[in-house]
């Protein structure tokens, strides 16, 4: 029973006491009014999906606007983030404290919480930042997974909620959706319900311009239950959602809607997608919808109906609080949700660091990371590991970790499959849900595939750790397709992201410690495939990597030159310093494992570390960004283009990233003996 | 009829005169020998897919190793690029001039053409660089599309070939595969045939660890024909491929194979995927396969059989040459394949540039790009435009361009859908196939989604133009999810990629001209949403953007300070220069639209442009990379973190990227009146 006809103005007349039409029309009116006032925004989606959202919230979504962080709330994700006014309208009517009508009037204005796309952390009740299409859907998979994993640990009493997603055509066309739905179907995340705004319109016009895919068949192939429903038929929607909640597989509900429902001339066309309707069209829509209220005004009855949803949520939350108080697992549950590392965590790491300084292992930093994770995963149960099908290369697995499997969510390791983008988004979902600290591995070069979601880790300030191994031409034979050259720069350029490139086992442990403590910042650990000696053979209580950069080898008497390196090239700097000593040049070696943290030190500290002598930067990567450290007189020894396929040693020679090249660069700057 | 049992050693006994088993075993032996000799590589896939490859080549693939660039050859794409030895083995046996047995013996060594993953341009007969999973499949979609588009223009006589892909589980799990197969299914690319190495094994173990997807149902949902076949049954494979060639939709053939077929203990396990087999296993494999020849030796009969394939191709090519010679379209066809711009192309652009200097339009550079494209698309028929569903935002469409549609390939515009990654890969495929110059649009921030394929544009040196609009906080209200901050750095860090950020309509035209002439380098045009004045009001015959950077406003008498900016911030630098003049500070303004080209100028030229006066860099993006131009004493006016949602003007004020901020930065460096 489809009503795609745009003249079918009155959506389903709900006989129940909830005035469904009015509740939905309030969302439509707020969206068109706010977009009109802002002179920019997207009215089409909120107007088209208002009925779906009303059916979903009126009957099903359980949350408490007074306690937006209640752990067992349902998660509602607006993956089609351009329809932000739908969410802001809902949150306004539900009574979130920050979402007064003034905020709707200041939609998309500086200082308002009503950003163009919903931003987690900026606005209450926004579970994740959306806008880049497909991200919300994939992040929701992580949240639904977190729910099951916590449920496995704490039971139905404390953890039993749904994850609802509104997704658009764009979300389903983006590649990340494939990775996400495959993983969700495989893991049988039955409490994940996706409501697809199937309006047949994208920005360029009808979706038939660019797709012929049978989405229901596609989701079914991925192990989902699927349904199709008239997105303007209240009862049918309620029935569909109720059915979706009852199955053991995730569900896609295709909601056939009219974009911009109610707009007299623009509904059902791309004209209503992303621009204000204009005064005449809004007037026409008001008339057609029977919404005779001034802009931004919502009658009391409608407000009361929406407030009832919040009230229902408050009761549920209070009942849950009682269950929590009575639960023997309270402390463990709260510790998990707070994500605090155990009190003796740092002590255990310090003891292990002392061991490392003494044993001075010569291992690849990916191996050092595995060793560190052995200690970390034993010291806290917060960590949840995984890899995008490179477990034995990334060395992300440690003994005793049980993999999560379909229907068996008690484990702490995730086989993400060959899905770097979804891995990053799922980790965002795990972190946002709270209850764990996710880390996941792939090769550094494949951060290309994950970048869209990594950016959101940074923008949302989530504690997610990216274990990115094979971090340079040092990976050798796999060749230029697998050798990162520009990726350190790409990641360093991203705000609020720690990019650690540790030089040895001690720095690797320190980087892990910093990453796990960085509650508001995701981290990248760029790790070598090839073995590296341990330089930090004198134990330091202090986390020197926390300074971002420091003098790892002091000059013997005076400082003639400062060699600055990261990761595997610190070894090379040491060797160059030895060679220079033979030529009576006294070199300091600076390790610079985390530029972001180094930037944060005082100018005096930085000056002291970098010194006033000429400087040579060394990194088996592109130069971009290095001029900051080496200055105008400085030299750089690194990559100038893409890599090549050959054993690592041959490549370092071939690309002239050698101790001798560093000596030559130095002797260009100084007089060498 | 599946023979997934690993002890079933003898694949199908072919009764025909082609010794199928021996042809396939030659590929297996070469792969295991080369990997063993290299002490690294991936034997499992070549051994598992040797039967499939043999069936495909023996009966179907038409190409001429003596003329690897014959335009009407079939395209064979090894999307599972880690199985490179399969391709090198084939190319060796087919007789490619560069692929002597010495190259197989030097697999993965420095200077050899047998790189770890197949590299286009490095090795004959490698149609595209693969290794990053899914890329080959998506690029093949572009090639199959190119075939249809050229066929529409030149007919079956000149253009009538197939695109064959071997893809692995990883290719099908990656998100890009979704975008690619949806587009291929939608466009009904019936001559695209994908052979899936369905071996049930990925690096972490059985694929059931991470996926439950019914791939056949999935491809069917996307509009493909699908088949399942025993990947070791020669006749069944031949029948399947023959059937696939006869249909009007693209076809997926799921080939059930045993990874590492023949290896006595490791076949069918992940142990055979990515490591040498070891001497004992190889000996056992030789015995089981009945291959009693020393390493790297192939008996004459087998060589003759493979050479017959090449011979068949040569005849086909010669027949085609005759058709071409007799064709009235010869000149037009050759011009298209050579990709040469018309002789009067630059003249037309110069005339338009003169107009621009005179009319000095105040338009966004995205609009300037649209205006330039109006001239360009009229001056050459090589360009093929498109957008990832942002046509009216990217302004990539020009009047008269007909969109390509399913079954109707005569157009020059592509509705790529909301598929940035596939768009980039498809453009690579169009460029690699030859016959057009593809350009495609999205927002700059969504280069995140496309980066994996953009990197390959650069690595392969393909003339692909990325029209990336909405290039800063200047996009305004859409907020930080849509505001690029790190993307210019990410792209500038990528080798062999021109990143143009033009400041006005003249620079935009110049950037287009350079991009279209850059036959071995892809280009990014980073374009503003907001209007900008034209500075270049004096016509210059010379393409000043081609210098990468130049003084766009000279100081009046002396140069007290140099303001260096790109794109929309050049306007701001002009305003700051005016303000500084009031304070008796004489500023030069340098426009730096393309760092890569500026780097390429002589040191003297660069010194002259940058000057010796203190410098201030201005860009509404992160600082990373700018220290190269502003030096240690320099200041930078730009972004320090993510953006925000508000009107553009408010954001520039909020983030303090203003003429006043530039004046302040300058007066920090100098004494201002």
mmCIF file of C-alpha atoms in Angstrom, chain A residues 55-359:
data_model
loop_
_atom_site.group_PDB
_atom_site.id
_atom_site.type_symbol
_atom_site.label_atom_id
_atom_site.label_comp_id
_atom_site.label_asym_id
_atom_site.label_seq_id
_atom_site.Cartn_x
_atom_site.Cartn_y
_atom_site.Cartn_z
ATOM 1 C CA UNK A 55 6.282 5.755 14.427
ATOM 2 C CA UNK A 56 9.697 4.696 15.628
ATOM 3 C CA UNK A 57 9.901 7.076 18.552
ATOM 4 C CA UNK A 58 6.250 6.960 19.581
ATOM 5 C CA UNK A 59 6.248 3.242 20.096
ATOM 6 C CA UNK A 60 9.777 1.986 20.395
ATOM 7 C CA UNK A 61 12.740 4.234 21.121
ATOM 8 C CA UNK A 62 13.614 4.210 24.790
ATOM 9 C CA UNK A 63 15.853 6.955 26.039
ATOM 10 C CA UNK A 64 15.831 9.603 28.710
ATOM 11 C CA UNK A 65 16.610 13.155 27.595
ATOM 12 C CA UNK A 66 17.308 13.986 31.236
ATOM 13 C CA UNK A 67 20.109 11.438 31.258
ATOM 14 C CA UNK A 68 21.410 11.385 27.722
ATOM 15 C CA UNK A 69 24.268 9.080 28.710
ATOM 16 C CA UNK A 70 22.124 6.380 30.312
ATOM 17 C CA UNK A 71 24.057 3.291 29.210
ATOM 18 C CA UNK A 72 21.082 1.070 28.370
ATOM 19 C CA UNK A 73 19.262 3.579 26.201
ATOM 20 C CA UNK A 74 18.377 2.708 22.666
ATOM 21 C CA UNK A 75 20.763 4.201 20.170
ATOM 22 C CA UNK A 76 19.191 6.234 17.396
ATOM 23 C CA UNK A 77 21.516 7.068 14.503
ATOM 24 C CA UNK A 78 20.651 9.499 11.760
ATOM 25 C CA UNK A 79 23.027 8.119 9.161
ATOM 26 C CA UNK A 80 21.564 10.456 6.539
ATOM 27 C CA UNK A 81 23.044 13.308 8.546
ATOM 28 C CA UNK A 82 22.034 16.068 6.152
ATOM 29 C CA UNK A 83 18.536 15.550 7.524
ATOM 30 C CA UNK A 84 19.818 16.922 10.828
ATOM 31 C CA UNK A 85 16.697 18.993 11.379
ATOM 32 C CA UNK A 86 14.768 15.754 11.804
ATOM 33 C CA UNK A 87 16.971 14.870 14.762
ATOM 34 C CA UNK A 88 17.026 18.384 16.174
ATOM 35 C CA UNK A 89 13.256 18.577 15.888
ATOM 36 C CA UNK A 90 12.877 15.261 17.698
ATOM 37 C CA UNK A 91 15.343 16.253 20.395
ATOM 38 C CA UNK A 92 13.612 19.570 20.855
ATOM 39 C CA UNK A 93 10.228 17.915 21.295
ATOM 40 C CA UNK A 94 11.655 15.225 23.554
ATOM 41 C CA UNK A 95 12.992 17.979 25.770
ATOM 42 C CA UNK A 96 16.743 17.712 25.643
ATOM 43 C CA UNK A 97 18.018 20.497 27.876
ATOM 44 C CA UNK A 98 20.247 22.060 25.248
ATOM 45 C CA UNK A 99 17.708 21.992 22.434
ATOM 46 C CA UNK A 100 15.474 24.975 23.100
ATOM 47 C CA UNK A 101 13.488 26.544 20.271
ATOM 48 C CA UNK A 102 16.121 29.281 20.065
ATOM 49 C CA UNK A 103 18.577 26.658 18.872
ATOM 50 C CA UNK A 104 16.258 25.639 16.053
ATOM 51 C CA UNK A 105 15.941 29.275 15.123
ATOM 52 C CA UNK A 106 19.699 29.487 14.979
ATOM 53 C CA UNK A 107 20.096 26.366 12.844
ATOM 54 C CA UNK A 108 23.521 26.328 11.143
ATOM 55 C CA UNK A 109 24.643 29.547 12.811
ATOM 56 C CA UNK A 110 27.901 30.177 14.605
ATOM 57 C CA UNK A 111 27.778 29.087 18.214
ATOM 58 C CA UNK A 112 24.519 27.189 17.888
ATOM 59 C CA UNK A 113 24.413 23.484 18.709
ATOM 60 C CA UNK A 114 22.299 22.891 15.621
ATOM 61 C CA UNK A 115 25.138 22.292 13.199
ATOM 62 C CA UNK A 116 24.522 21.536 9.547
ATOM 63 C CA UNK A 117 25.171 17.884 10.260
ATOM 64 C CA UNK A 118 24.724 16.294 13.698
ATOM 65 C CA UNK A 119 27.895 16.449 15.738
ATOM 66 C CA UNK A 120 28.475 14.115 18.637
ATOM 67 C CA UNK A 121 29.801 15.946 21.688
ATOM 68 C CA UNK A 122 28.466 19.232 20.399
ATOM 69 C CA UNK A 123 24.803 18.438 20.951
ATOM 70 C CA UNK A 124 23.109 16.162 23.486
ATOM 71 C CA UNK A 125 21.413 13.092 22.118
ATOM 72 C CA UNK A 126 23.601 12.894 19.041
ATOM 73 C CA UNK A 127 25.064 9.416 19.296
ATOM 74 C CA UNK A 128 27.560 9.855 16.502
ATOM 75 C CA UNK A 129 28.603 12.508 14.034
ATOM 76 C CA UNK A 130 27.077 11.908 10.636
ATOM 77 C CA UNK A 131 27.049 13.596 7.271
ATOM 78 C CA UNK A 132 29.703 11.722 5.335
ATOM 79 C CA UNK A 133 27.326 9.129 3.949
ATOM 80 C CA UNK A 134 27.381 5.566 5.190
ATOM 81 C CA UNK A 135 29.324 6.407 8.357
ATOM 82 C CA UNK A 136 26.308 6.383 10.634
ATOM 83 C CA UNK A 137 25.228 2.985 9.400
ATOM 84 C CA UNK A 138 28.686 1.492 9.877
ATOM 85 C CA UNK A 139 29.155 3.146 13.265
ATOM 86 C CA UNK A 140 25.785 1.779 14.324
ATOM 87 C CA UNK A 141 27.070 -1.712 13.584
ATOM 88 C CA UNK A 142 29.774 -1.058 16.149
ATOM 89 C CA UNK A 143 27.200 0.128 18.672
ATOM 90 C CA UNK A 144 24.977 -2.879 18.098
ATOM 91 C CA UNK A 145 28.036 -5.085 18.493
ATOM 92 C CA UNK A 146 29.010 -3.291 21.708
ATOM 93 C CA UNK A 147 25.525 -3.969 23.039
ATOM 94 C CA UNK A 148 25.848 -7.680 22.379
ATOM 95 C CA UNK A 149 29.367 -7.851 23.798
ATOM 96 C CA UNK A 150 28.355 -6.063 26.994
ATOM 97 C CA UNK A 151 25.218 -8.153 27.160
ATOM 98 C CA UNK A 152 27.336 -11.280 27.026
ATOM 99 C CA UNK A 153 29.223 -9.988 30.002
ATOM 100 C CA UNK A 154 26.528 -8.312 32.074
ATOM 101 C CA UNK A 155 23.292 -9.982 31.001
ATOM 102 C CA UNK A 156 19.869 -8.755 29.930
ATOM 103 C CA UNK A 157 19.235 -6.992 33.217
ATOM 104 C CA UNK A 158 21.839 -4.361 32.521
ATOM 105 C CA UNK A 159 22.313 -4.411 28.773
ATOM 106 C CA UNK A 160 19.396 -4.909 26.444
ATOM 107 C CA UNK A 161 18.735 -2.200 23.922
ATOM 108 C CA UNK A 162 18.257 -1.626 20.245
ATOM 109 C CA UNK A 163 20.174 0.344 17.677
ATOM 110 C CA UNK A 164 17.980 2.138 15.156
ATOM 111 C CA UNK A 165 19.339 3.748 12.030
ATOM 112 C CA UNK A 166 17.771 6.021 9.486
ATOM 113 C CA UNK A 167 19.746 5.688 6.282
ATOM 114 C CA UNK A 168 19.311 7.230 2.867
ATOM 115 C CA UNK A 169 20.085 6.136 -0.659
ATOM 116 C CA UNK A 170 23.536 7.635 -0.335
ATOM 117 C CA UNK A 171 24.329 5.582 2.749
ATOM 118 C CA UNK A 172 23.429 2.439 0.855
ATOM 119 C CA UNK A 173 25.404 3.371 -2.257
ATOM 120 C CA UNK A 174 28.650 4.128 -0.425
ATOM 121 C CA UNK A 175 31.128 1.260 -0.275
ATOM 122 C CA UNK A 176 31.342 1.393 3.484
ATOM 123 C CA UNK A 177 27.736 0.201 3.644
ATOM 124 C CA UNK A 178 28.754 -3.076 2.048
ATOM 125 C CA UNK A 179 31.480 -3.710 4.587
ATOM 126 C CA UNK A 180 29.166 -2.756 7.429
ATOM 127 C CA UNK A 181 26.129 -4.780 6.446
ATOM 128 C CA UNK A 182 28.181 -7.849 5.671
ATOM 129 C CA UNK A 183 29.756 -7.730 9.093
ATOM 130 C CA UNK A 184 26.420 -7.087 10.822
ATOM 131 C CA UNK A 185 24.771 -9.921 8.933
ATOM 132 C CA UNK A 186 27.639 -12.261 9.664
ATOM 133 C CA UNK A 187 27.596 -11.431 13.367
ATOM 134 C CA UNK A 188 23.810 -11.738 13.502
ATOM 135 C CA UNK A 189 23.286 -8.391 15.184
ATOM 136 C CA UNK A 190 19.553 -8.890 15.530
ATOM 137 C CA UNK A 191 18.947 -5.736 17.532
ATOM 138 C CA UNK A 192 20.125 -3.533 14.711
ATOM 139 C CA UNK A 193 17.259 -2.115 12.688
ATOM 140 C CA UNK A 194 17.821 0.075 9.661
ATOM 141 C CA UNK A 195 15.026 2.227 8.287
ATOM 142 C CA UNK A 196 15.880 3.114 4.722
ATOM 143 C CA UNK A 197 14.436 6.326 3.381
ATOM 144 C CA UNK A 198 13.578 4.815 0.021
ATOM 145 C CA UNK A 199 12.495 7.967 -1.744
ATOM 146 C CA UNK A 200 14.024 7.286 -5.132
ATOM 147 C CA UNK A 201 15.698 10.687 -5.245
ATOM 148 C CA UNK A 202 19.317 11.709 -4.947
ATOM 149 C CA UNK A 203 20.965 15.042 -5.589
ATOM 150 C CA UNK A 204 21.418 14.558 -9.326
ATOM 151 C CA UNK A 205 17.817 13.436 -9.771
ATOM 152 C CA UNK A 206 16.055 10.076 -9.690
ATOM 153 C CA UNK A 207 18.222 7.348 -8.228
ATOM 154 C CA UNK A 208 17.557 5.382 -11.385
ATOM 155 C CA UNK A 209 20.148 7.663 -12.988
ATOM 156 C CA UNK A 210 22.847 5.697 -11.223
ATOM 157 C CA UNK A 211 21.550 2.540 -9.574
ATOM 158 C CA UNK A 212 19.402 -0.455 -10.359
ATOM 159 C CA UNK A 213 20.261 -2.491 -7.300
ATOM 160 C CA UNK A 214 17.582 -4.485 -5.526
ATOM 161 C CA UNK A 215 18.508 -3.378 -2.014
ATOM 162 C CA UNK A 216 16.259 -5.889 -0.316
ATOM 163 C CA UNK A 217 17.875 -8.756 -2.175
ATOM 164 C CA UNK A 218 21.258 -7.293 -1.415
ATOM 165 C CA UNK A 219 20.675 -7.089 2.330
ATOM 166 C CA UNK A 220 19.128 -10.555 2.305
ATOM 167 C CA UNK A 221 22.288 -11.854 0.655
ATOM 168 C CA UNK A 222 24.219 -10.375 3.560
ATOM 169 C CA UNK A 223 22.145 -12.272 6.106
ATOM 170 C CA UNK A 224 19.578 -9.621 6.974
ATOM 171 C CA UNK A 225 15.848 -9.802 7.346
ATOM 172 C CA UNK A 226 14.174 -7.384 4.992
ATOM 173 C CA UNK A 227 10.796 -5.733 4.696
ATOM 174 C CA UNK A 228 9.170 -3.124 2.546
ATOM 175 C CA UNK A 229 6.631 -0.710 3.922
ATOM 176 C CA UNK A 230 4.823 2.484 3.048
ATOM 177 C CA UNK A 231 6.838 5.106 4.875
ATOM 178 C CA UNK A 232 3.767 7.229 5.404
ATOM 179 C CA UNK A 233 1.554 4.471 6.871
ATOM 180 C CA UNK A 234 1.787 4.638 10.612
ATOM 181 C CA UNK A 235 0.400 1.220 11.504
ATOM 182 C CA UNK A 236 2.333 -0.566 8.832
ATOM 183 C CA UNK A 237 5.504 1.085 10.110
ATOM 184 C CA UNK A 238 4.758 0.129 13.674
ATOM 185 C CA UNK A 239 4.070 -3.446 12.658
ATOM 186 C CA UNK A 240 7.246 -3.635 10.619
ATOM 187 C CA UNK A 241 9.411 -2.299 13.418
ATOM 188 C CA UNK A 242 7.777 -4.635 15.906
ATOM 189 C CA UNK A 243 8.500 -7.563 13.634
ATOM 190 C CA UNK A 244 12.071 -6.420 13.092
ATOM 191 C CA UNK A 245 12.601 -6.380 16.844
ATOM 192 C CA UNK A 246 11.499 -9.978 17.113
ATOM 193 C CA UNK A 247 14.013 -11.586 14.771
ATOM 194 C CA UNK A 248 17.542 -12.787 15.363
ATOM 195 C CA UNK A 249 19.023 -11.147 12.335
ATOM 196 C CA UNK A 250 19.510 -7.461 11.646
ATOM 197 C CA UNK A 251 16.630 -5.975 9.707
ATOM 198 C CA UNK A 252 16.346 -3.564 6.835
ATOM 199 C CA UNK A 253 12.993 -1.884 6.524
ATOM 200 C CA UNK A 254 12.660 -0.190 3.177
ATOM 201 C CA UNK A 255 10.324 2.727 3.813
ATOM 202 C CA UNK A 256 8.878 3.978 0.565
ATOM 203 C CA UNK A 257 8.589 7.722 1.106
ATOM 204 C CA UNK A 258 8.028 10.937 -0.752
ATOM 205 C CA UNK A 259 10.939 13.300 -0.261
ATOM 206 C CA UNK A 260 9.692 16.659 0.974
ATOM 207 C CA UNK A 261 6.271 15.174 1.772
ATOM 208 C CA UNK A 262 3.772 18.012 1.903
ATOM 209 C CA UNK A 263 5.601 20.512 -0.265
ATOM 210 C CA UNK A 264 3.038 21.312 -2.961
ATOM 211 C CA UNK A 265 5.260 21.584 -6.027
ATOM 212 C CA UNK A 266 8.648 20.280 -4.947
ATOM 213 C CA UNK A 267 7.779 17.068 -3.078
ATOM 214 C CA UNK A 268 9.089 13.963 -4.780
ATOM 215 C CA UNK A 269 11.826 15.839 -6.615
ATOM 216 C CA UNK A 270 15.484 16.619 -6.011
ATOM 217 C CA UNK A 271 14.550 20.309 -5.705
ATOM 218 C CA UNK A 272 13.474 19.684 -2.124
ATOM 219 C CA UNK A 273 16.651 17.884 -1.053
ATOM 220 C CA UNK A 274 19.108 20.540 -0.086
ATOM 221 C CA UNK A 275 17.724 24.059 -0.311
ATOM 222 C CA UNK A 276 15.139 26.178 1.493
ATOM 223 C CA UNK A 277 11.650 25.724 0.115
ATOM 224 C CA UNK A 278 10.860 29.406 -0.132
ATOM 225 C CA UNK A 279 7.990 31.227 1.501
ATOM 226 C CA UNK A 280 5.305 30.306 -1.027
ATOM 227 C CA UNK A 281 6.134 26.610 -0.990
ATOM 228 C CA UNK A 282 6.156 26.599 2.799
ATOM 229 C CA UNK A 283 2.800 28.304 2.881
ATOM 230 C CA UNK A 284 1.460 25.697 0.484
ATOM 231 C CA UNK A 285 2.899 22.891 2.559
ATOM 232 C CA UNK A 286 1.313 24.255 5.721
ATOM 233 C CA UNK A 287 -2.024 24.318 3.964
ATOM 234 C CA UNK A 288 -1.700 20.826 2.555
ATOM 235 C CA UNK A 289 -0.524 19.357 5.837
ATOM 236 C CA UNK A 290 -3.230 21.156 7.752
ATOM 237 C CA UNK A 291 -0.559 22.705 9.961
ATOM 238 C CA UNK A 292 -1.934 26.109 10.786
ATOM 239 C CA UNK A 293 0.672 27.232 13.264
ATOM 240 C CA UNK A 294 3.184 30.031 12.888
ATOM 241 C CA UNK A 295 6.839 29.208 12.266
ATOM 242 C CA UNK A 296 8.554 27.457 15.169
ATOM 243 C CA UNK A 297 5.312 27.099 17.094
ATOM 244 C CA UNK A 298 4.150 23.679 18.185
ATOM 245 C CA UNK A 299 0.773 23.299 19.903
ATOM 246 C CA UNK A 300 0.740 22.030 23.432
ATOM 247 C CA UNK A 301 -1.000 18.754 22.598
ATOM 248 C CA UNK A 302 1.699 17.777 20.195
ATOM 249 C CA UNK A 303 4.385 18.726 22.678
ATOM 250 C CA UNK A 304 2.667 16.601 25.299
ATOM 251 C CA UNK A 305 2.586 13.600 23.018
ATOM 252 C CA UNK A 306 6.325 13.874 22.356
ATOM 253 C CA UNK A 307 7.012 14.506 26.029
ATOM 254 C CA UNK A 308 5.254 11.237 26.773
ATOM 255 C CA UNK A 309 8.009 9.412 24.922
ATOM 256 C CA UNK A 310 10.582 11.022 27.139
ATOM 257 C CA UNK A 311 8.523 10.177 30.170
ATOM 258 C CA UNK A 312 8.344 6.540 29.157
ATOM 259 C CA UNK A 313 12.100 6.603 28.790
ATOM 260 C CA UNK A 314 12.580 8.144 32.213
ATOM 261 C CA UNK A 315 10.607 5.344 33.827
ATOM 262 C CA UNK A 316 12.611 2.743 31.973
ATOM 263 C CA UNK A 317 15.816 4.388 33.055
ATOM 264 C CA UNK A 318 14.721 4.511 36.662
ATOM 265 C CA UNK A 319 13.782 0.848 36.605
ATOM 266 C CA UNK A 320 17.178 0.109 35.140
ATOM 267 C CA UNK A 321 18.900 2.170 37.833
ATOM 268 C CA UNK A 322 17.231 -0.019 40.416
ATOM 269 C CA UNK A 323 18.388 -3.158 38.663
ATOM 270 C CA UNK A 324 21.887 -1.753 38.529
ATOM 271 C CA UNK A 325 21.849 -0.843 42.216
ATOM 272 C CA UNK A 326 20.750 -4.366 43.058
ATOM 273 C CA UNK A 327 23.223 -6.006 40.741
ATOM 274 C CA UNK A 328 26.330 -7.685 42.005
ATOM 275 C CA UNK A 329 28.002 -6.522 38.828
ATOM 276 C CA UNK A 330 27.527 -2.842 39.417
ATOM 277 C CA UNK A 331 31.141 -1.959 40.035
ATOM 278 C CA UNK A 332 32.380 -3.950 37.083
ATOM 279 C CA UNK A 333 29.688 -2.490 34.829
ATOM 280 C CA UNK A 334 30.436 1.073 35.858
ATOM 281 C CA UNK A 335 34.152 0.560 35.442
ATOM 282 C CA UNK A 336 33.571 -0.742 31.941
ATOM 283 C CA UNK A 337 31.296 2.142 30.991
ATOM 284 C CA UNK A 338 33.612 4.729 32.473
ATOM 285 C CA UNK A 339 36.467 3.148 30.596
ATOM 286 C CA UNK A 340 38.959 3.786 33.354
ATOM 287 C CA UNK A 341 42.107 1.763 33.270
ATOM 288 C CA UNK A 342 42.775 -0.230 36.468
ATOM 289 C CA UNK A 343 44.681 1.519 39.243
ATOM 290 C CA UNK A 344 47.708 -0.745 38.845
ATOM 291 C CA UNK A 345 47.751 -0.475 35.083
ATOM 292 C CA UNK A 346 50.587 2.002 34.764
ATOM 293 C CA UNK A 347 52.578 0.181 37.384
ATOM 294 C CA UNK A 348 52.421 -3.016 35.377
ATOM 295 C CA UNK A 349 53.482 -1.172 32.285
ATOM 296 C CA UNK A 350 56.341 0.470 34.137
ATOM 297 C CA UNK A 351 57.578 -2.903 35.352
ATOM 298 C CA UNK A 352 57.465 -4.230 31.832
ATOM 299 C CA UNK A 353 59.245 -1.150 30.515
ATOM 300 C CA UNK A 354 62.053 -1.769 32.970
ATOM 301 C CA UNK A 355 62.316 -5.330 31.680
ATOM 302 C CA UNK A 356 62.503 -4.036 28.132
ATOM 303 C CA UNK A 357 65.276 -1.602 28.960
ATOM 304 C CA UNK A 358 67.205 -4.495 30.466
ATOM 305 C CA UNK A 359 66.545 -7.111 27.835
#
